[in-house]
Coordinates of C-alpha atoms and ligand atoms in Angstrom, one line a residue:
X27 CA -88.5 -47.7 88.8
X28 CA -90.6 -47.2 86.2
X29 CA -91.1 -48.2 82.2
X30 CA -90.0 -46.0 79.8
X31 CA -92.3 -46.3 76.9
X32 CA -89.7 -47.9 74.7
X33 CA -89.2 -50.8 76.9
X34 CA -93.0 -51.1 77.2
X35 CA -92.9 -51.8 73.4
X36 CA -89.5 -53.6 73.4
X37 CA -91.3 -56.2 76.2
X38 CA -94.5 -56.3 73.7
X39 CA -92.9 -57.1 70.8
X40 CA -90.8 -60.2 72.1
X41 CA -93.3 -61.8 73.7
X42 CA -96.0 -63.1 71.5
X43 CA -98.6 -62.4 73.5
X44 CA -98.1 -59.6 75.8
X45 CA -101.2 -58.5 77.9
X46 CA -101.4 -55.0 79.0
X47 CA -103.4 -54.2 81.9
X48 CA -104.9 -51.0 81.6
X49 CA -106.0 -51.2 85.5
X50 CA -107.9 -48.9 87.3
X51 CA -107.3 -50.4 90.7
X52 CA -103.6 -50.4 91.6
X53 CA -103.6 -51.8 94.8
X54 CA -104.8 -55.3 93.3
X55 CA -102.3 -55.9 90.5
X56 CA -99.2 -54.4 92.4
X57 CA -99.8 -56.9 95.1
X58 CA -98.8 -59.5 93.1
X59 CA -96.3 -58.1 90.6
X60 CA -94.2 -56.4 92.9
X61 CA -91.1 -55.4 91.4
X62 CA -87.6 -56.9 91.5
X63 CA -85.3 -54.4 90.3
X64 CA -81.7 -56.4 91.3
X65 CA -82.2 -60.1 89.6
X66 CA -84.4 -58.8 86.5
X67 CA -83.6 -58.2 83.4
X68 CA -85.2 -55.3 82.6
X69 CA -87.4 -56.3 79.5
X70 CA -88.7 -58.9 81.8
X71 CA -89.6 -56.6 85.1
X72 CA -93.2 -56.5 86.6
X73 CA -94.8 -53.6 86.7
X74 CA -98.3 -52.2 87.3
X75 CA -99.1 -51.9 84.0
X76 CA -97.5 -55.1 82.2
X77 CA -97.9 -58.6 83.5
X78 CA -95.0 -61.1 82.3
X79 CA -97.1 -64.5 82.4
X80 CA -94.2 -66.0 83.5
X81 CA -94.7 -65.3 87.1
X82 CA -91.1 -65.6 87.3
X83 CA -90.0 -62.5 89.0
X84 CA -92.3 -61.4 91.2
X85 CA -91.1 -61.9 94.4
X86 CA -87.8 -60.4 96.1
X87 CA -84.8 -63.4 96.0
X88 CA -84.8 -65.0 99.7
X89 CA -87.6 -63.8 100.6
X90 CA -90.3 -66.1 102.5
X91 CA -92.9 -65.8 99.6
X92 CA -89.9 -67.0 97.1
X93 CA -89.8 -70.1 98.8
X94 CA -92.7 -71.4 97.5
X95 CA -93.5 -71.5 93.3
X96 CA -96.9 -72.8 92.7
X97 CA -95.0 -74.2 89.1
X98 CA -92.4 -76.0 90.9
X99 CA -91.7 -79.2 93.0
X100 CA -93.2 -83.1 93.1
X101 CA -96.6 -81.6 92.9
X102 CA -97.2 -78.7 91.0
X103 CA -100.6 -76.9 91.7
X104 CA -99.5 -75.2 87.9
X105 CA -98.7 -75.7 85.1
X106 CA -96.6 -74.0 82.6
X107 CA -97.9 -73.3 78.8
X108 CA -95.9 -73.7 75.6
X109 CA -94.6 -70.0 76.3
X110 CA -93.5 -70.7 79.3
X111 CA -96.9 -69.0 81.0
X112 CA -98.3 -70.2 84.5
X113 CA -101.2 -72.3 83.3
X114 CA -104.2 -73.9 84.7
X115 CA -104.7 -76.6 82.5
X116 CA -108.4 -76.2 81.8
X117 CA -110.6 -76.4 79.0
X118 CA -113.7 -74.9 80.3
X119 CA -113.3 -71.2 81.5
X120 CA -116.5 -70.0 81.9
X121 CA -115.1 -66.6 82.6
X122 CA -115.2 -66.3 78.3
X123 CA -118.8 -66.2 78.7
X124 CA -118.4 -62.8 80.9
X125 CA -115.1 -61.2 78.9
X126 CA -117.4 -58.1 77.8
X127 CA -120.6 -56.0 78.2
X128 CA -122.2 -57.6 74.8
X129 CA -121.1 -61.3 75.8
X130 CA -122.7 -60.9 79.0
X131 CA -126.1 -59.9 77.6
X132 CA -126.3 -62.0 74.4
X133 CA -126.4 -65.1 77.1
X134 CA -128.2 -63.7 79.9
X135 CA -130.7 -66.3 81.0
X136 CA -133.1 -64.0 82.3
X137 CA -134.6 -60.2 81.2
X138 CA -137.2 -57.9 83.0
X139 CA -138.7 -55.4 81.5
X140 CA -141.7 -53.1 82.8
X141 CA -144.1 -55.4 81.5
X142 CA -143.6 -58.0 83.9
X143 CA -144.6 -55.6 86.7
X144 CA -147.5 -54.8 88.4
X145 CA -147.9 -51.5 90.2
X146 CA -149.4 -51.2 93.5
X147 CA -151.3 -48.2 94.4
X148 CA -152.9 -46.7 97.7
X149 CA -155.7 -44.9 97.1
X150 CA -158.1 -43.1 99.2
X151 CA -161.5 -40.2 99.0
X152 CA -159.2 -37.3 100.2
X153 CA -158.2 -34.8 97.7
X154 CA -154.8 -34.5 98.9
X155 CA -151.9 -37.4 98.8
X156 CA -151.1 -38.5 102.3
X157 CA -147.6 -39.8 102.8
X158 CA -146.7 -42.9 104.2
X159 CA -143.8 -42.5 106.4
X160 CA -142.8 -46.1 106.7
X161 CA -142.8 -46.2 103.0
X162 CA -140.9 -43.2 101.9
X163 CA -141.7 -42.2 98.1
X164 CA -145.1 -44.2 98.7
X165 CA -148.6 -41.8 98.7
X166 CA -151.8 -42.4 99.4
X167 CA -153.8 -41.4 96.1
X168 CA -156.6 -39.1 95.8
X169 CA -158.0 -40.1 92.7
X170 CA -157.0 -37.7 90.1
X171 CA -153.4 -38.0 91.5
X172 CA -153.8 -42.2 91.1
X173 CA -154.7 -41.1 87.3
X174 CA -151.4 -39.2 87.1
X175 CA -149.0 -41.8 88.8
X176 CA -151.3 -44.3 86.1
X177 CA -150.4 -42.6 83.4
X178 CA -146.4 -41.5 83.9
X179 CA -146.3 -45.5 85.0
X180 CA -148.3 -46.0 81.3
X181 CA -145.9 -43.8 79.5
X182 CA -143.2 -46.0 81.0
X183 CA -144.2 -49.1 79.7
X184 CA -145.6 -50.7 83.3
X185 CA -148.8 -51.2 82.3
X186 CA -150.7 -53.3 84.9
X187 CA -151.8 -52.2 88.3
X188 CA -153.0 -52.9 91.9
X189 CA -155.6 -50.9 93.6
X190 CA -155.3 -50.9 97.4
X191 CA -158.3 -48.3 99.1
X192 CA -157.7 -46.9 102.4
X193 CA -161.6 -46.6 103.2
X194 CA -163.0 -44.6 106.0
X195 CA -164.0 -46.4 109.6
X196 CA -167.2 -45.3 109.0
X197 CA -168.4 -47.7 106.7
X198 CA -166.2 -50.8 107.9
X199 CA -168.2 -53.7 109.5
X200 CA -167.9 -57.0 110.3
X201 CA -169.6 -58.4 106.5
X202 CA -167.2 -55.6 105.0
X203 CA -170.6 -54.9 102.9
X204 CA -168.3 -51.9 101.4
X205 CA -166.6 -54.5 99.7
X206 CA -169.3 -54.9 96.9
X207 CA -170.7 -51.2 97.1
X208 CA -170.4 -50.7 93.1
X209 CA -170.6 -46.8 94.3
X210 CA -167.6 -47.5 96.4
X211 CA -163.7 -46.5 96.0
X212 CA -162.3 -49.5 93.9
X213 CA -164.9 -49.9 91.4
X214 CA -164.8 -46.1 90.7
X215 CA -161.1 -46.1 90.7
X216 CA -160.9 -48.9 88.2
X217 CA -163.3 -47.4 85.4
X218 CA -161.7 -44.4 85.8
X219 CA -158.4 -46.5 84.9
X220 CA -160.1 -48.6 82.3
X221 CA -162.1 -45.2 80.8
X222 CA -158.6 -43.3 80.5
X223 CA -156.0 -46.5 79.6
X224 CA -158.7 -49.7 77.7
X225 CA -155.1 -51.2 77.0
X226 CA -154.5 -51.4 80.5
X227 CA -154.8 -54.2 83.3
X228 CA -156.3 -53.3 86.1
X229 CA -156.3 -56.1 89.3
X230 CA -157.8 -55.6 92.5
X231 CA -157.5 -56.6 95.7
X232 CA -160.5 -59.6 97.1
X233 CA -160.2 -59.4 100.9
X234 CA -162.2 -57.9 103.2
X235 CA -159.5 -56.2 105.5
X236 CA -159.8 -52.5 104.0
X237 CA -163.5 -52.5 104.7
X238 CA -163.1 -55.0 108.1
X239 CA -164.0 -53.4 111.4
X240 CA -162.1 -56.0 112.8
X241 CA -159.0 -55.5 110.8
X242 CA -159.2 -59.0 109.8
X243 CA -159.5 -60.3 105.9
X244 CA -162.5 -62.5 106.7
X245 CA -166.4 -62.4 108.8
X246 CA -165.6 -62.5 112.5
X247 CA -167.3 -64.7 114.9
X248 CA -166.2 -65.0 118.6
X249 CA -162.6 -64.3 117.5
X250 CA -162.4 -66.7 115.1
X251 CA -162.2 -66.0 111.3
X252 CA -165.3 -67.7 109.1
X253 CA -164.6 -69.4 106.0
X254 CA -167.2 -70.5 104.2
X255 CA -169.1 -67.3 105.1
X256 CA -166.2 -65.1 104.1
X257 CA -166.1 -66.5 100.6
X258 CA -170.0 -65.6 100.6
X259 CA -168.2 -62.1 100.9
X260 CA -165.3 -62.2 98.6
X261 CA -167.5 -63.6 95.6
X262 CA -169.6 -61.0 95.9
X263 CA -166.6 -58.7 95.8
X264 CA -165.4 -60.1 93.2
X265 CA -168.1 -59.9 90.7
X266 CA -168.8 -56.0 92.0
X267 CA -165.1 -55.6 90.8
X268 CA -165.7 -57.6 87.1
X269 CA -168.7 -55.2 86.7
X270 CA -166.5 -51.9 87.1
X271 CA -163.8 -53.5 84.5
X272 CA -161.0 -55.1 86.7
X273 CA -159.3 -57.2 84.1
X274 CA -158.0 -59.5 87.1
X275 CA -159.1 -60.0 90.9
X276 CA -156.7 -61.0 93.2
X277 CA -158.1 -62.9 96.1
X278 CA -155.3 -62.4 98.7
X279 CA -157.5 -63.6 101.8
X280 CA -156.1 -67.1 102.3
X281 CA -159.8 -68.8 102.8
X282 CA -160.0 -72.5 101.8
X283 CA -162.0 -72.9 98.5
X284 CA -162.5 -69.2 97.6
X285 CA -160.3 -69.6 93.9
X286 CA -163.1 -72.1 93.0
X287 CA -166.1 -70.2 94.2
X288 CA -164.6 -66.9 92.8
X289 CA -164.1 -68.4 89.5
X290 CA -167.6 -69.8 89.3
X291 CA -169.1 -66.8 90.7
X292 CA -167.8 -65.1 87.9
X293 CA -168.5 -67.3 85.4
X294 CA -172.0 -67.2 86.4
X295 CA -172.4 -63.9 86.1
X296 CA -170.4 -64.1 82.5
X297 CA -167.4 -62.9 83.3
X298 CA -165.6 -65.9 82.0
X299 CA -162.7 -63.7 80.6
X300 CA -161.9 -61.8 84.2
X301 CA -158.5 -63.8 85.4
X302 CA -158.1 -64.4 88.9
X303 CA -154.4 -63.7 90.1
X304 CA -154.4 -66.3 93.3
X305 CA -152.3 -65.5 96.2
X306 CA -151.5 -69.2 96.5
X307 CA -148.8 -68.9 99.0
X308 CA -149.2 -66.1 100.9
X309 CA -147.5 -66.3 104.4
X310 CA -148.3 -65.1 108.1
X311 CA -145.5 -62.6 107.7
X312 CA -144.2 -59.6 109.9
X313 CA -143.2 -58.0 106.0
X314 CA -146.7 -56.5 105.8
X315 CA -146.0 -53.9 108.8
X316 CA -146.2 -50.9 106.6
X317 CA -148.2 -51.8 104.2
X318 CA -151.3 -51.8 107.3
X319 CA -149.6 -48.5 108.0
X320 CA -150.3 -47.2 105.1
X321 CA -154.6 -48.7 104.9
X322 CA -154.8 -48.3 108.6
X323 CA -155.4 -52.1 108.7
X324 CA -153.3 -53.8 111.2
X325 CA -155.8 -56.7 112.8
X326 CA -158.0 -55.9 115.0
X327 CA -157.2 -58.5 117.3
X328 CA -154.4 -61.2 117.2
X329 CA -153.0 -62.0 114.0
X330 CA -153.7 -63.9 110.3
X331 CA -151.6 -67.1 111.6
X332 CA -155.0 -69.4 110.8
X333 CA -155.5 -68.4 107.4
X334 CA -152.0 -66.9 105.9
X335 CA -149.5 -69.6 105.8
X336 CA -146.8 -70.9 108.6
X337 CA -143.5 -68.9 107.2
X338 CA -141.9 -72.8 108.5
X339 CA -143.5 -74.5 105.3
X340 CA -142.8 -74.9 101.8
X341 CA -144.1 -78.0 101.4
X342 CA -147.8 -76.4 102.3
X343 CA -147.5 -73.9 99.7
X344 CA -147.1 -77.1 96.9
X345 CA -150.8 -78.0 98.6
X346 CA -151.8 -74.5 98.2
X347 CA -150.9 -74.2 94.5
X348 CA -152.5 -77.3 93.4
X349 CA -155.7 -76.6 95.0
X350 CA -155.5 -72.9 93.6
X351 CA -154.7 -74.3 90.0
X352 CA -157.1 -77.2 90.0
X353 CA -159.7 -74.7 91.6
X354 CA -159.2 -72.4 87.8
X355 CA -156.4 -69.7 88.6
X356 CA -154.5 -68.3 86.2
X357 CA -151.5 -66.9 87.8
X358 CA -150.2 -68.0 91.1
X359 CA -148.9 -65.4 93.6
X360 CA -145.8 -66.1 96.4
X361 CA -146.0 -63.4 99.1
X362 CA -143.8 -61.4 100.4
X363 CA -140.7 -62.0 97.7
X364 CA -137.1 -61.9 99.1
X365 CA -137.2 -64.2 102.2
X366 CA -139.3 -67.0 100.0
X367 CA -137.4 -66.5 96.4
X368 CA -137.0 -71.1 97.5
X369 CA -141.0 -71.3 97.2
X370 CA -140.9 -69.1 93.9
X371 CA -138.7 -71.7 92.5
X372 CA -141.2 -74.4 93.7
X373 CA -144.1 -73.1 92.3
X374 CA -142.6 -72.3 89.5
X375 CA -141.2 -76.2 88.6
X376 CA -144.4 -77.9 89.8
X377 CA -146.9 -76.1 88.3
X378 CA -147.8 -74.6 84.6
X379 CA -149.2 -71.7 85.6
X380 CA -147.3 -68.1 85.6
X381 CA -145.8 -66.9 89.0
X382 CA -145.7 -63.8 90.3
X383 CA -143.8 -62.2 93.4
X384 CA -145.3 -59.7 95.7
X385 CA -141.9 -57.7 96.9
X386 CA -144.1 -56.3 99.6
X387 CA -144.1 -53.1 101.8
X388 CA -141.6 -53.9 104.4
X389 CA -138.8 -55.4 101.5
X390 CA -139.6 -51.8 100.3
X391 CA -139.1 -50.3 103.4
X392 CA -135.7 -52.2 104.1
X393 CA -134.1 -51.2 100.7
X394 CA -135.4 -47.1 101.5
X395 CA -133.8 -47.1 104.9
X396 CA -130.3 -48.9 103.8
X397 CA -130.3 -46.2 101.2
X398 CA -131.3 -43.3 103.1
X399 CA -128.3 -43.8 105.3
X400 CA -126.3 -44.2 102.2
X401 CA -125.6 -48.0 102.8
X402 CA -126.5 -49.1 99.7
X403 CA -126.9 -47.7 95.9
X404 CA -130.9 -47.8 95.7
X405 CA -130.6 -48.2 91.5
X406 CA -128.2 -50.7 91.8
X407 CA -130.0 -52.8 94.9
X408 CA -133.3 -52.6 93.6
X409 CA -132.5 -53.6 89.6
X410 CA -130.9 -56.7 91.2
X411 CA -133.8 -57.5 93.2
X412 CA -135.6 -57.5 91.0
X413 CA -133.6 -59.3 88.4
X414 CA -133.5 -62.2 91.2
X415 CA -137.4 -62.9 91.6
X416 CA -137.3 -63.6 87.2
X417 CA -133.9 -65.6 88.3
X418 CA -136.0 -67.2 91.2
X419 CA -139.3 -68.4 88.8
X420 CA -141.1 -65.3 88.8
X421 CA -143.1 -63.8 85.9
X422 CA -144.6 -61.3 87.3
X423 CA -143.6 -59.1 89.9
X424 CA -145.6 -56.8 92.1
X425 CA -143.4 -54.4 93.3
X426 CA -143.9 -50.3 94.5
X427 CA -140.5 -49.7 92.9
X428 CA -142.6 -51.0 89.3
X429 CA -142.4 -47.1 88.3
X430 CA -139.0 -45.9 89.3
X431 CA -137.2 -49.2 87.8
X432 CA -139.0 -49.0 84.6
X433 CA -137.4 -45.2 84.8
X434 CA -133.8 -46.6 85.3
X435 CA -134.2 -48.8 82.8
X436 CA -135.0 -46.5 80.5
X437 CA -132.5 -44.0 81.5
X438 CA -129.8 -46.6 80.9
X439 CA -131.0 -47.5 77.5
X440 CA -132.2 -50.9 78.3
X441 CA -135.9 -50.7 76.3
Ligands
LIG512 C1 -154.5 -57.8 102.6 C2 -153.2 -57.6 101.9 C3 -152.0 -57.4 102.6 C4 -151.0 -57.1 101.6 C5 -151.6 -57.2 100.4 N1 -153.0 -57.5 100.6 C6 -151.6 -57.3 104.1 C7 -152.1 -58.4 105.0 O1 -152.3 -59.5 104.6 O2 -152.2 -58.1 106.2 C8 -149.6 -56.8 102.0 C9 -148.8 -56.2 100.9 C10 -147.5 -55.5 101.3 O3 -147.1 -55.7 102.5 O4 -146.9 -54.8 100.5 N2 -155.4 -58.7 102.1

């Protein structure tokens, strides 16, 4: 039986506050307004479309579910309003704060916009891209392509990047003396950047792994991974990096000490105003897979489990950060995202310094294969992501997706 449009109106107009469900999912409002054509007056009847609050006639006389009335008997889980509506009696309804598109976003505690992100890029010498196949929509750069993906992510509003060189095995050795060739792949990449973009921020990369002939981010001796000697290394690297423009180095190596030395080493040479990005906490993890795909830099030998930290610890990644900070870094790193969003949240209420996420190659790679097998909406998955490391503590976020998001933002209007 359905409504005629008159009693529609007729049931509006005596109750003071009628509520018409518009709904577009049938299935959940019938299930609970099923309707009882024999006892009902008919001003009063349930339908799809109109809801009497009175919860009075919704089930069939006799029947099981009639038995119990969550309004009724010693101990009411209900109440009833003064207009006789089913009422939980309830001041706060935090659901008021959610009733509309523009409620929702005039107290959204947390907003990211293109400018928190940073853009990693893979570049190489070739003069064609290479694709990485365990990073679908990821290339590795020739040069003049990195320029191009630069400048759409530019025109987009992201606006800082990452330089990641795939360098030939040829000149990798043990010192990872490529590391501070001024001649070499990074420092030529990053005044192209800086030449082309002056308003942009360029970071790089300090570890020795791209140029390691043992696949390792530090100097090798008898299988075990030097420090001290290491940092020798990575200050160098750094201040070859300041020299060719990088607004930021990002030591992501995990040796003891080499924020401090780094810092100094700069500010020696006068590069007081280049910021080092620390990766404070950066763990031991299996996320990095195809990320070493894509530079060809899985270890050697073994693995990073004596400098990157034990994935067990959180506490360790509190010792990490005040080190870094009291060692002069300006932003602290957490590495990979997702799986450690609980140290984010750490870092972020136990130190002053900015935080930033690395949502690393193998999130990346999780999200591209749910979607390609159409098990989840890629838009949808990734702007929530996202959305969660701000939520988490993060500032920053280093993320491949920095270019594409920034795009579905704009396409929805949201900058
Ligand atoms: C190496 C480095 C790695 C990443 C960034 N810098 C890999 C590693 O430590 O083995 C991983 C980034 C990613 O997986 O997206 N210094």
């Amino acid at each position: 039986m359905k409504f005629t449009t008159a009693a529609i109106l007729l049931f509006a107009s005596s109750c003071t506050s009628a509520f018409v469900v518009t709904n577009s999912n049938k299935n959940v409002v019938s299930s609970f307004s099923r309707l009882n054509a024999i006892t009902v007056d008919p001003n009063k009847q349930q339908t799809d479309d109109v809801i009497d609050r009175s919860m009075r006639f919704v089930d069939e006389p006799g029947s099981d579910s009639a038995s119990f009335q969550p309004t009724e008997g010693e101990r009411p889980a209900l109440t009833r309003n003064n207009n006789d509506q089913v009422w939980v009696p309830q001041r706060a309804r935090p659901r008021r704060n959610r009733k509309n598109a523009a409620m929702r976003a005039m107290v959204r505690e947390n907003i990211v916009l293109p400018s928190n992100f940073i853009y990693p890029l893979f570049i190489h010498e070739e003069d064609e891209n290479v694709a990485i196949p365990s990073m679908p929509g990821c290339e590795r750069h020739s040069l003049d392509s990195m320029m191009k993906e630069v400048g759409e992510a530019y025109e987009l509003g992201v606006k800082t990047f990452v330089l990641f060189p795939k360098v030939d095995d040829a000149l990798k050795t043990n010192l990872g003396v490529e590391a501070y060739n001024p001649e070499g792949i990074v420092p030529r990449a990053v005044r192209m950047i800086k030449d082309a973009f002056p308003e942009s921020i360029v970071c790089t990369d300090v570890a020795l792994d791209p140029y390691s002939n043992q696949g390792h981010d530090g100097v090798v001796e008898d299988g075990k991974i030097l420090n001290d000697v290491t940092i020798n290394q990575l200050c160098k690297q750094a201040v070859c990096q300041a020299k060719a423009g990088a607004d930021v180095v990002a030591p992501s190596d995990m040796m003891d000490g080499r924020v401090g030395a780094i810092r100094d080493a700069l500010d020696a040479e006068g590069f007081t105003d280049v910021s080092i990005l620390s990766y404070t906490a950066k763990y031991a993890s299996a996320y990095y897979g195809p990320f070493r795909d894509a530079l060809d830099s899985h270890p050697g030998f073994g693995d990073k489990k004596t400098y990157q930290q034990d994935p067990a610890n959180g506490e360790e990644a509190l010792l990490e950060a005040a080190l870094d900070s009291a060692e002069g870094a300006d932003m602290l790193m957490v590495k990979p995202g997702m799986p450690y969003l609980d140290v984010i949240r750490r870092l972020k209420d136990n130190t002053n310094l900015p935080i930033a996420a690395y949502h690393v190659s193998g999130e990346y790679a999780m999200i591209k294969a749910a979607c390609e097998k159409g098990w989840l909406n890629e838009k949808d998955v990734v702007l929530e992501t996202l959305m969660c490391f701000k939520r988490a503590g993060a500032d920053i976020i280093l993320t491949y997706y920095a270019k594409q998001a920034a795009q579905w933002m704009k396409d929805d209007g949201l900058l």
